[in-house]
Coordinates of C-alpha atoms in Angstrom, one line a residue:
X997 CA -0.2 0.4 0.5
X998 CA 1.3 3.2 -0.4
X999 CA 2.8 5.5 2.0
X1000 CA 0.0 8.1 1.1
X1001 CA -2.9 5.3 1.5
X1002 CA -1.6 4.3 5.1
X1003 CA -3.4 4.5 8.1
X1004 CA -1.1 6.7 10.5
X1005 CA -2.9 6.4 13.4
X1006 CA -1.2 9.7 14.9
X1007 CA -3.1 12.1 12.3
X1008 CA -5.9 10.5 12.5
X1009 CA -5.9 11.3 16.0
X1010 CA -4.7 14.8 15.0
X1011 CA -8.1 14.8 12.9
X1012 CA -10.3 14.1 15.9
X1013 CA -8.8 16.5 18.2
X1014 CA -9.6 19.7 15.4
X1015 CA -13.8 19.6 16.2
X1016 CA -13.0 18.7 20.4
X1017 CA -10.9 21.6 20.2
X1018 CA -14.2 23.5 18.9
X1019 CA -15.8 22.8 21.2
X1020 CA -13.7 23.7 24.1
X1021 CA -13.1 27.0 22.7
X1022 CA -16.3 27.5 22.3
X1023 CA -17.7 26.5 25.8
X1024 CA -14.5 28.8 27.2
X1025 CA -15.9 31.7 25.4
X1026 CA -19.5 30.5 26.1
X1027 CA -18.7 31.1 29.4
X1028 CA -19.0 34.7 30.4
X1029 CA -23.1 33.9 29.0
X1030 CA -23.3 31.1 31.1
X1031 CA -22.3 33.0 34.5
X1032 CA -24.6 35.8 34.1
X1033 CA -27.3 33.7 32.7
X1034 CA -26.4 31.9 36.1
X1035 CA -26.4 35.1 39.2
X1036 CA -30.6 34.8 38.8
X1037 CA -29.9 32.2 40.8
X1038 CA -28.0 34.0 43.4
X1039 CA -29.7 35.6 46.2
X1040 CA -29.5 39.4 46.5
X1041 CA -28.8 41.4 49.3
X1042 CA -31.9 42.7 51.2
X1043 CA -30.8 46.9 50.7
X1044 CA -29.7 46.2 46.8
X1045 CA -33.1 43.9 46.2
X1046 CA -34.6 46.8 47.7
X1047 CA -32.7 49.2 45.8
X1048 CA -33.3 46.8 42.2
X1049 CA -37.2 46.9 42.7
X1050 CA -36.8 51.2 43.1
X1051 CA -35.1 51.5 39.5
X1052 CA -36.4 48.7 37.8
X1053 CA -39.0 49.5 36.6
X1054 CA -36.9 53.3 35.5
X1055 CA -34.5 51.0 33.4
X1056 CA -37.5 48.8 32.1
X1057 CA -39.2 51.6 30.7
X1058 CA -36.7 53.5 29.4
X1059 CA -35.0 50.7 27.4
X1060 CA -38.3 49.8 25.9
X1061 CA -39.3 53.8 24.6
X1062 CA -35.2 53.6 23.6
X1063 CA -36.4 50.6 21.5
X1064 CA -39.3 51.5 20.1
X1065 CA -38.0 55.3 18.8
X1066 CA -35.3 54.0 16.9
X1067 CA -36.4 50.9 16.2
X1068 CA -39.2 53.4 14.4
X1069 CA -36.2 55.5 12.9
X1070 CA -34.4 53.9 11.2
X1071 CA -37.5 51.9 9.4
X1072 CA -38.1 55.4 8.7
X1073 CA -34.9 56.1 7.6
X1074 CA -32.8 52.8 6.8
X1075 CA -35.9 51.7 4.1
X1076 CA -36.8 54.6 2.7
X1077 CA -32.7 55.5 1.5
X1078 CA -33.2 51.7 0.0
X1079 CA -36.5 51.6 -1.6
X1080 CA -34.6 55.5 -3.5
X1081 CA -31.9 54.1 -4.4
X1082 CA -32.9 50.6 -4.9
X1083 CA -36.4 51.6 -7.5
X1084 CA -34.8 54.5 -9.9
X1085 CA -32.2 56.3 -10.9
X1086 CA -31.7 59.9 -10.6
X1087 CA -27.8 61.5 -9.9
X1088 CA -25.1 61.2 -7.6
X1089 CA -27.2 57.7 -6.4
X1090 CA -24.0 56.0 -6.4
X1091 CA -22.3 58.5 -4.2
X1092 CA -24.9 58.0 -2.3
X1093 CA -25.1 54.2 -1.6
X1094 CA -21.6 54.8 -0.7
X1095 CA -22.2 57.8 1.9
X1096 CA -25.1 55.3 3.0
X1097 CA -22.9 53.0 4.7
X1098 CA -20.3 56.4 6.1
X1099 CA -22.4 56.2 9.8
X1100 CA -20.6 52.6 10.8
X1101 CA -17.2 54.7 11.0
X1102 CA -18.4 56.4 13.7
X1103 CA -19.0 55.5 17.1
X1104 CA -22.3 56.6 18.9
X1105 CA -20.6 58.4 21.4
X1106 CA -18.9 60.5 19.7
X1107 CA -21.9 61.3 17.6
X1108 CA -23.4 61.7 21.4
X1109 CA -21.0 64.0 22.7
X1110 CA -20.8 65.7 19.4
X1111 CA -24.5 67.0 19.5
X1112 CA -24.1 68.4 22.8
X1113 CA -21.8 70.2 22.3
X1114 CA -23.6 71.8 19.2
X1115 CA -26.8 72.4 20.2
X1116 CA -26.9 73.0 23.9
X1117 CA -27.4 76.3 25.2
X1118 CA -23.5 77.8 24.9
X1119 CA -22.9 75.4 21.3
X1120 CA -23.1 77.2 18.2
X1121 CA -25.6 76.4 16.6
X1122 CA -28.2 78.7 19.9
X1123 CA -25.3 81.5 20.3
X1124 CA -25.9 81.8 16.1
X1125 CA -29.9 81.5 16.6
X1126 CA -29.4 84.5 19.3
X1127 CA -27.5 86.9 17.7
X1128 CA -29.4 86.3 14.3
X1129 CA -32.7 86.8 15.1
X1130 CA -32.3 88.2 19.0
X1131 CA -33.9 85.7 20.9
X1132 CA -33.4 86.0 24.9
X1133 CA -33.1 83.4 28.1
X1134 CA -36.6 82.4 27.5
X1135 CA -37.2 80.7 24.0
X1136 CA -38.0 76.9 23.5
X1137 CA -34.5 75.1 21.4
X1138 CA -35.1 71.2 21.9
X1139 CA -33.3 69.3 24.7
X1140 CA -30.6 67.2 23.1
X1141 CA -29.7 65.5 27.1
X1142 CA -33.1 63.8 27.0
X1143 CA -34.8 60.5 25.4
X1144 CA -35.3 61.3 22.1
X1145 CA -31.8 63.2 21.8
X1146 CA -30.4 59.8 22.3
X1147 CA -32.8 58.4 20.1
X1148 CA -32.0 61.0 17.2
X1149 CA -28.1 60.4 17.7
X1150 CA -28.8 56.3 17.9
X1151 CA -31.0 55.9 15.3
X1152 CA -28.5 58.1 12.4
X1153 CA -25.5 55.9 13.3
X1154 CA -27.5 52.6 13.0
X1155 CA -29.9 52.9 10.2
X1156 CA -27.3 51.4 8.2
X1157 CA -27.8 48.4 9.4
X1158 CA -31.7 48.6 8.2
X1159 CA -30.5 50.4 5.3
X1160 CA -27.8 48.1 4.0
X1161 CA -30.2 44.5 4.7
X1162 CA -33.2 46.5 2.9
X1163 CA -31.0 47.0 -0.1
X1164 CA -29.9 44.2 -0.3
X1165 CA -33.3 42.6 -0.2
X1166 CA -34.9 44.7 -2.7
X1167 CA -31.7 44.2 -5.1
X1168 CA -32.5 41.2 -4.9
X1169 CA -36.1 41.1 -6.5
X1170 CA -37.3 40.1 -9.9
X1171 CA -38.2 44.6 -11.4
X1172 CA -40.6 42.2 -13.3
X1173 CA -42.6 42.0 -10.5
X1174 CA -42.6 45.7 -9.7
X1175 CA -43.2 46.1 -13.3
X1176 CA -46.9 43.9 -13.4
X1177 CA -48.1 46.1 -10.7
X1178 CA -47.8 48.5 -12.6
X1179 CA -49.7 47.4 -15.6
X1180 CA -52.8 45.9 -12.4
X1181 CA -52.7 50.3 -12.0
X1182 CA -50.8 50.2 -8.5
X1183 CA -48.4 53.8 -8.9
X1184 CA -45.1 54.0 -7.6
X1185 CA -46.2 54.1 -3.7
X1186 CA -48.9 51.7 -4.4
X1187 CA -46.0 48.8 -5.3
X1188 CA -43.1 49.9 -2.9
X1189 CA -46.4 49.1 0.0
X1190 CA -48.3 46.3 -1.7
X1191 CA -45.5 44.5 -3.5
X1192 CA -42.1 45.8 -1.9
X1193 CA -42.0 46.4 1.8
X1194 CA -44.3 42.5 2.3
X1195 CA -41.3 40.1 0.1
X1196 CA -38.5 42.6 1.7
X1197 CA -39.5 42.0 5.1
X1198 CA -36.7 39.0 6.6
X1199 CA -34.5 41.7 6.1
X1200 CA -35.6 45.0 6.8
X1201 CA -36.6 42.8 10.4
X1202 CA -33.1 41.5 10.5
X1203 CA -31.7 45.0 10.4
X1204 CA -33.8 45.8 12.7
X1205 CA -33.3 43.4 15.1
X1206 CA -29.2 44.3 14.2
X1207 CA -30.0 48.0 15.3
X1208 CA -32.0 46.4 18.3
X1209 CA -29.1 45.2 19.8
X1210 CA -26.8 48.1 19.2
X1211 CA -29.2 50.0 21.1
X1212 CA -29.3 47.5 24.2
X1213 CA -25.4 46.9 23.8
X1214 CA -25.0 50.8 23.5
X1215 CA -23.7 53.0 26.9
X1216 CA -21.7 55.7 25.9
X1217 CA -24.4 57.8 24.8
X1218 CA -26.6 57.2 27.2
X1219 CA -25.0 57.8 30.0
X1220 CA -23.3 61.2 28.4
X1221 CA -27.8 61.6 27.9
X1222 CA -28.1 60.8 31.7
X1223 CA -30.4 58.6 30.9
X1224 CA -31.2 55.1 33.1
X1225 CA -30.8 52.3 31.8
X1226 CA -29.8 49.1 31.6
X1227 CA -27.0 49.5 30.5
X1228 CA -26.5 52.2 32.6
X1229 CA -27.8 50.3 36.0
X1230 CA -25.0 47.6 35.4
X1231 CA -21.9 50.2 35.8
X1232 CA -23.6 52.0 39.5
X1233 CA -24.2 48.6 40.6
X1234 CA -21.0 47.2 40.4
X1235 CA -19.0 50.4 40.4
X1236 CA -20.6 52.9 42.9
X1237 CA -22.7 50.5 44.9
X1238 CA -20.2 47.6 44.7
X1239 CA -23.3 44.7 44.0
X1240 CA -21.7 42.5 42.2
X1241 CA -24.3 40.0 42.4
X1242 CA -27.2 42.8 41.8
X1243 CA -24.8 44.4 38.9
X1244 CA -25.4 40.6 37.0
X1245 CA -29.1 40.1 37.6
X1246 CA -29.6 43.0 36.1
X1247 CA -27.3 42.2 33.1
X1248 CA -28.9 38.7 32.9
X1249 CA -32.0 41.3 32.7
X1250 CA -30.2 43.5 30.0
X1251 CA -30.1 39.8 27.9
X1252 CA -33.3 38.2 28.7
X1253 CA -34.0 41.6 26.3
X1254 CA -31.3 41.3 23.8
X1255 CA -32.8 37.7 23.3
X1256 CA -36.9 38.7 22.7
X1257 CA -35.2 40.9 20.5
X1258 CA -33.3 37.8 18.5
X1259 CA -37.0 35.5 19.7
X1260 CA -38.8 38.2 18.2
X1261 CA -36.8 38.5 15.0
X1262 CA -37.6 34.9 15.0
X1263 CA -41.1 34.2 15.3
X1264 CA -41.8 37.1 12.9
X1265 CA -40.9 35.3 9.3
X1266 CA -43.1 32.4 11.4
X1267 CA -43.5 29.7 8.3
X1268 CA -42.7 31.6 5.7
X1269 CA -39.9 31.5 3.2
X1270 CA -39.0 34.3 1.1
X1271 CA -37.2 32.4 -2.0
X1272 CA -36.7 34.4 -6.2
X1273 CA -36.7 32.1 -8.9
X1274 CA -33.9 30.1 -9.9
X1275 CA -31.9 31.5 -12.8
X1276 CA -30.8 34.7 -14.7
X1277 CA -33.5 36.9 -14.8
X1278 CA -34.4 39.7 -16.8
X1279 CA -35.0 43.5 -15.5
X1280 CA -34.7 46.4 -17.0
X1281 CA -32.9 50.0 -16.3
X1282 CA -34.6 51.6 -13.2
X1283 CA -37.5 54.5 -14.2
X1284 CA -35.2 57.9 -14.0
X1285 CA -36.0 61.2 -11.7
X1286 CA -35.6 64.3 -13.2
X1287 CA -35.9 67.7 -12.6
X1288 CA -36.9 68.5 -8.9
X1289 CA -38.2 64.7 -7.7
X1290 CA -34.2 63.5 -8.8
X1291 CA -33.2 66.1 -6.2
X1292 CA -35.4 66.0 -3.4
X1293 CA -33.9 62.1 -4.1
X1294 CA -31.0 62.6 -3.8
X1295 CA -31.8 65.1 -1.0
X1296 CA -33.2 62.3 1.0
X1297 CA -30.1 59.8 0.0
X1298 CA -27.1 62.2 1.7
X1299 CA -29.3 64.1 4.7
X1300 CA -28.4 60.8 6.5
X1301 CA -25.4 60.4 6.1
X1302 CA -24.2 64.4 7.3
X1303 CA -26.6 64.0 10.0
X1304 CA -24.3 60.6 10.7
X1305 CA -21.3 61.4 9.8
X1306 CA -20.6 65.2 8.0
X1307 CA -21.6 67.4 10.9
X1308 CA -19.9 65.8 13.0
X1309 CA -16.8 64.6 11.6
X1310 CA -16.3 67.9 10.2
X1311 CA -16.6 69.3 13.3
X1312 CA -14.3 67.6 15.3
X1313 CA -11.7 68.0 12.9
X1314 CA -12.3 71.6 13.4
X1315 CA -12.5 71.8 17.3
X1316 CA -9.2 69.1 16.5
X1317 CA -7.6 71.5 14.6
X1318 CA -7.9 74.8 16.4
X1319 CA -7.5 72.8 19.9
X1320 CA -7.3 69.3 19.9
X1321 CA -5.3 66.8 22.8
X1322 CA -3.1 68.0 24.4
X1323 CA -0.9 65.2 25.5
X1324 CA -1.1 64.6 21.8
X1325 CA 3.2 63.8 21.2
X1326 CA 4.8 60.7 22.9
X1327 CA 1.8 60.5 25.4
X1328 CA -1.2 60.0 22.7
X1329 CA 1.5 57.3 20.4
X1330 CA 1.5 56.0 24.0
X1331 CA -2.7 55.6 24.0
X1332 CA -2.6 55.2 20.7
X1333 CA -0.4 52.1 20.8
X1334 CA -2.4 50.1 23.4
X1335 CA -5.3 50.9 21.1
X1336 CA -4.3 49.2 17.8
X1337 CA -1.8 46.6 20.4
X1338 CA -5.6 45.3 22.0
X1339 CA -7.5 45.5 18.1
X1340 CA -4.2 43.8 17.0
X1341 CA -4.4 40.8 19.4
X1342 CA -8.3 40.8 19.2
X1343 CA -8.2 40.3 15.7
X1344 CA -5.7 38.2 15.5
X1345 CA -6.7 36.1 18.5
X1346 CA -10.3 35.9 16.3
X1347 CA -8.9 35.4 13.4
X1348 CA -7.0 32.1 14.1
X1349 CA -9.8 30.8 17.0
X1350 CA -12.4 31.6 14.5
X1351 CA -10.3 28.9 11.5
X1352 CA -10.1 26.1 14.2
X1353 CA -14.1 26.2 15.2
X1354 CA -14.8 26.0 11.6
X1355 CA -12.4 24.1 10.2
X1356 CA -13.9 22.0 12.4
X1357 CA -17.2 22.2 12.1
X1358 CA -16.1 21.4 8.6
X1359 CA -14.2 18.7 9.5
X1360 CA -17.7 16.5 11.7
X1361 CA -20.5 19.0 10.9
X1362 CA -22.2 17.5 13.8
X1363 CA -25.2 18.5 15.3
X1364 CA -23.3 19.2 18.6
X1365 CA -20.6 20.9 17.0
X1366 CA -23.7 23.4 14.7
X1367 CA -25.0 23.6 18.3
X1368 CA -21.1 24.9 19.4
X1369 CA -20.1 27.5 16.2
X1370 CA -23.8 28.8 17.6
X1371 CA -23.2 29.1 21.0
X1372 CA -20.0 30.7 19.9
X1373 CA -21.6 34.2 17.9
X1374 CA -23.8 34.1 20.2
X1375 CA -21.2 37.2 21.7
X1376 CA -22.0 39.2 18.9
X1377 CA -25.2 40.3 19.7
X1378 CA -24.4 40.8 24.6
X1379 CA -23.8 44.1 25.4
X1380 CA -20.7 45.1 25.9
X1381 CA -21.1 45.4 29.7
X1382 CA -22.5 42.5 29.9
X1383 CA -19.5 40.7 28.7
X1384 CA -17.7 42.4 31.2
X1385 CA -19.6 41.6 34.0
X1386 CA -20.0 38.4 33.2
X1387 CA -15.5 38.1 32.3
X1388 CA -15.0 40.0 36.0
X1389 CA -17.0 37.6 38.4
X1390 CA -15.3 33.8 37.4
X1391 CA -12.2 35.7 36.9
X1392 CA -12.1 37.6 40.5
X1393 CA -13.1 33.8 42.0
X1394 CA -10.5 32.3 40.1
X1395 CA -8.3 35.2 41.3
X1396 CA -9.1 34.7 45.0
X1397 CA -9.2 30.9 45.1
X1398 CA -5.8 31.1 43.6
X1399 CA -4.2 32.9 46.1
X1400 CA -6.0 31.0 48.7
X1401 CA -4.4 28.5 48.2
X1402 CA -1.2 30.8 47.6
X1403 CA -1.7 32.4 51.1
X1404 CA -2.4 28.1 52.5
X1405 CA 0.1 26.4 50.8
X1406 CA 3.4 28.8 51.1
X1407 CA 2.8 32.2 52.7
X1408 CA 2.6 34.4 50.3
X1409 CA 0.0 36.4 47.7
X1410 CA -0.5 36.8 44.6
X1411 CA -2.9 39.0 43.9
X1412 CA -4.5 39.5 40.9
X1413 CA -3.0 36.8 38.3
X1414 CA -6.4 37.4 36.1
X1415 CA -7.7 39.8 36.7
X1416 CA -7.3 43.4 35.9
X1417 CA -5.4 42.3 32.3
X1418 CA -5.4 42.6 28.8
X1419 CA -5.4 39.1 29.3
X1420 CA -9.4 40.2 30.7
X1421 CA -9.2 42.5 28.2
X1422 CA -8.5 40.8 24.7
X1423 CA -10.9 37.1 27.2
X1424 CA -13.6 39.9 26.0
X1425 CA -13.0 41.4 22.7
X1426 CA -13.2 37.3 21.9
X1427 CA -15.9 36.5 23.3
X1428 CA -18.5 40.2 22.4
X1429 CA -16.9 40.4 18.5
X1430 CA -15.4 36.4 17.8
X1431 CA -18.9 36.1 15.4
X1432 CA -18.5 38.8 13.3
X1433 CA -14.9 36.8 12.2
X1434 CA -16.5 33.4 12.7
X1435 CA -19.2 34.3 10.2
X1436 CA -16.0 35.9 7.7
X1437 CA -14.2 32.5 8.0
X1438 CA -16.8 30.2 7.1
X1439 CA -18.1 31.9 4.0
X1440 CA -14.5 31.7 2.7
X1441 CA -14.3 28.0 3.6
X1442 CA -17.6 27.5 2.1
X1443 CA -17.1 28.7 -1.6
X1444 CA -14.0 25.9 -1.1
X1445 CA -15.1 22.5 -2.5
X1446 CA -14.4 19.7 -1.2
X1447 CA -13.2 18.1 -4.4
X1448 CA -10.1 20.2 -3.1
X1449 CA -9.2 19.2 0.0
X1450 CA -10.3 15.5 -0.9
X1451 CA -7.3 15.9 -3.5
X1452 CA -4.4 16.7 -1.3
X1453 CA -5.2 14.2 1.3
X1454 CA -4.6 12.0 -1.1
X1455 CA -1.5 13.1 -1.5
X1456 CA -0.9 12.6 1.9
X1457 CA -1.1 15.9 3.5
X1458 CA -3.4 15.7 6.7
X1459 CA -5.6 18.4 8.4
X1460 CA -4.0 20.9 9.6
X1461 CA -1.7 20.8 6.6
X1462 CA -4.8 21.3 3.8
X1463 CA -5.4 23.7 6.2
X1464 CA -2.1 25.2 6.2
X1465 CA -1.2 24.7 2.9
X1466 CA -4.6 25.0 0.5
X1467 CA -7.2 27.1 2.8
X1468 CA -5.5 29.6 3.8
X1469 CA -4.4 30.9 1.1
X1470 CA -7.2 30.4 -1.2
X1471 CA -9.8 32.3 1.4
X1472 CA -6.7 35.5 2.1
X1473 CA -9.9 37.8 1.8
X1474 CA -11.6 35.6 4.1
X1475 CA -8.8 36.4 6.4
X1476 CA -8.2 39.6 6.2
X1477 CA -12.0 40.8 6.1
X1478 CA -12.1 38.9 9.4
X1479 CA -9.7 40.8 10.9
X1480 CA -9.9 44.2 10.1
X1481 CA -13.7 43.6 11.2
X1482 CA -13.0 42.9 14.5
X1483 CA -10.0 45.1 14.6
X1484 CA -12.2 48.0 13.7
X1485 CA -14.9 47.0 16.4
X1486 CA -12.6 46.1 19.1
X1487 CA -11.0 49.8 18.8
X1488 CA -14.7 51.6 19.2
X1489 CA -15.8 49.4 22.7
X1490 CA -15.7 51.7 25.8
X1491 CA -18.0 49.8 28.0
X1492 CA -15.6 46.7 28.2
X1493 CA -12.9 48.7 28.1
X1494 CA -14.0 50.8 30.6
X1495 CA -14.6 47.5 33.1
X1496 CA -11.5 45.9 32.8
X1497 CA -8.7 47.6 31.4
X1498 CA -5.7 47.5 33.7
X1499 CA -4.7 50.3 35.9
X1500 CA -3.0 53.1 34.5
X1501 CA -3.9 51.8 31.2
X1502 CA -5.9 53.8 28.8
X1503 CA -7.1 54.0 24.9
X1504 CA -8.1 56.0 23.0
X1505 CA -12.6 55.4 23.4
X1506 CA -11.2 55.8 27.1
X1507 CA -9.1 58.6 26.4
X1508 CA -12.9 60.2 24.2
X1509 CA -15.5 59.5 27.7
X1510 CA -12.9 61.1 30.4
X1511 CA -12.8 63.1 28.1
X1512 CA -16.3 64.1 27.2
X1513 CA -17.2 63.2 30.8
X1514 CA -15.4 66.6 31.6
X1515 CA -17.1 68.6 29.0
X1516 CA -13.7 69.0 27.6
X1517 CA -14.4 67.8 23.2
X1518 CA -12.4 69.3 21.8
X1519 CA -9.3 68.1 23.7
X1520 CA -11.5 64.6 23.8
X1521 CA -11.8 65.5 19.1
X1522 CA -8.3 63.3 18.3
X1523 CA -8.9 60.8 20.2
X1524 CA -12.4 60.5 18.5
X1525 CA -11.1 61.6 14.7
X1526 CA -8.2 58.0 14.7
X1527 CA -11.1 55.9 15.5
X1528 CA -13.0 57.5 13.2
X1529 CA -10.8 57.0 11.0
X1530 CA -10.1 53.5 11.3
X1531 CA -13.1 52.4 11.4
X1532 CA -13.4 54.0 8.1
X1533 CA -11.2 51.2 6.2
X1534 CA -14.3 48.0 6.5
X1535 CA -16.9 50.8 5.7
X1536 CA -15.1 51.2 2.3
X1537 CA -14.4 47.4 2.1
X1538 CA -18.6 46.7 2.8
X1539 CA -19.6 49.1 0.4
X1540 CA -16.5 47.9 -2.1
X1541 CA -17.8 44.1 -1.7
X1542 CA -21.4 45.3 -2.7
X1543 CA -21.5 47.0 -5.3
X1544 CA -19.2 44.4 -6.6
X1545 CA -21.6 41.9 -6.2
X1546 CA -24.8 43.6 -8.2
X1547 CA -22.2 44.2 -10.1
X1548 CA -22.0 40.5 -10.6
X1549 CA -25.5 40.2 -10.6
X1550 CA -27.2 42.7 -13.3
X1551 CA -24.0 40.9 -15.6
X1552 CA -24.6 37.1 -15.2
X1553 CA -27.8 37.5 -13.3
X1554 CA -29.9 36.4 -10.3
X1555 CA -29.5 33.0 -10.1
X1556 CA -26.0 32.4 -10.0
X1557 CA -24.2 33.3 -6.1
X1558 CA -21.7 36.3 -5.9
X1559 CA -18.7 36.0 -4.4
X1560 CA -18.2 39.0 -3.4
X1561 CA -20.9 38.5 -0.1
X1562 CA -18.9 37.0 2.5
X1563 CA -18.8 40.8 4.2
X1564 CA -22.9 41.1 3.4
X1565 CA -23.4 37.2 5.1
X1566 CA -21.2 38.4 8.1
X1567 CA -23.7 41.2 8.5
X1568 CA -26.6 38.8 8.9
X1569 CA -24.5 36.4 10.2
X1570 CA -24.6 38.3 13.6
X1571 CA -28.4 37.6 14.2
X1572 CA -26.9 33.6 14.1

């Protein structure tokens, strides 16, 4: 028998270790979520139990109103702009398609800080209005630091989720269906409401669910606007009142809200399925708008990115030019180095772990492995402050246990080995953002046919060799996408970093939060611009992939899959 076909016990053992490694990784990364869920079984001190009974209704009320307000706002803005750029042609449509994605690069807390400074009483907007119209102190002006202000800020940051998935759903619909609707006497508005909107419902609801989970995860905006929600309550109970159990119970309630949002999205689908007919379909060019209608469509599509990216970006750039961070120089470079090192470590670890889990699932696609992959993906739906609580509780217990053993046996104290370390912070990033990397890696592996793997195996290569020498070169784009998505998300993450960072170890996000909390937004603008600049990279990559996907569909027919869809699939799989 040739050597390539002889059974190798070590190779067979390693072949089984890869799926086992995927299961072990899934168990390790699901620990924070399980710890938070188990906290509901723990008793709470009577004092904190009464406190939670008092504040819990207010947290629920504010969280629900915030979800409803942002849901309505993102629905109107996201679906409306997606329909305009999908169903009509007008001058500047391609620019609008790209610009509508730009707010994804701006963290919500940066938008909150910017608009609060712009629209406050002493800000440039009200000062200009008073000077122009001669207003006195008694005039009415909307208060930005309120529930309505938070809804405004989060709407113009999160509408791209609804826009992206709604636009994909509209583009997948055959234009012949719209033509039939028009020949039956229905106008553009009736066709949109009675034909296009119902068929696009899965994408719209998925986008709304993503936006809702981001609302629940937000900490910086609601904290700066002094709005009591679950995210701010967890931070208050843990650090101001010193009650880990109370904070964990609030975190469990918040995680329940997240699961409720996902469950509602699943229930809204029911047994309904929306499929396109197979094979190429005849498409027609969308109708061209002209004159006033074209100008109105372009204005409607440019207003959201202007409010969500243009205004805050320009204001931050102006403040950075006029004032800027006083630590500019070696201290600021140290902050930037900390941020980039953490984000790079998280991105590298996410790519490696995702490759182990995804390849283990490819080798052994058993129900257990599928369940493990879905459990790992659950962390993306959990807010950062919940992940921080879920990491602190077991790590703190383990540190105390190890310290007690060393004190008992050798009379020395080990102190905090895991809690308050860079390892704990990278671990939290991994729990929080692994789903983004895993979906991109899975998309890359799915495009590699099993025949290549079979040919390599017949030539004597084991699973690891096949992964490194065959799969890795073919999915370099997916690996780069996964690393870039995790890097950008980790760069913007605030609550987990704020809670878990080591002593005297700050990042750009923490620097922005600290300066803005002290009302020093001009000094925070420098770090904020750095975060926005790096966040633009995955947004530009996403726009390029979506545009390529549209060109391929237009040139080959809608029946063929596009090779430029792994990023779009990454966004959709955040709900998986």
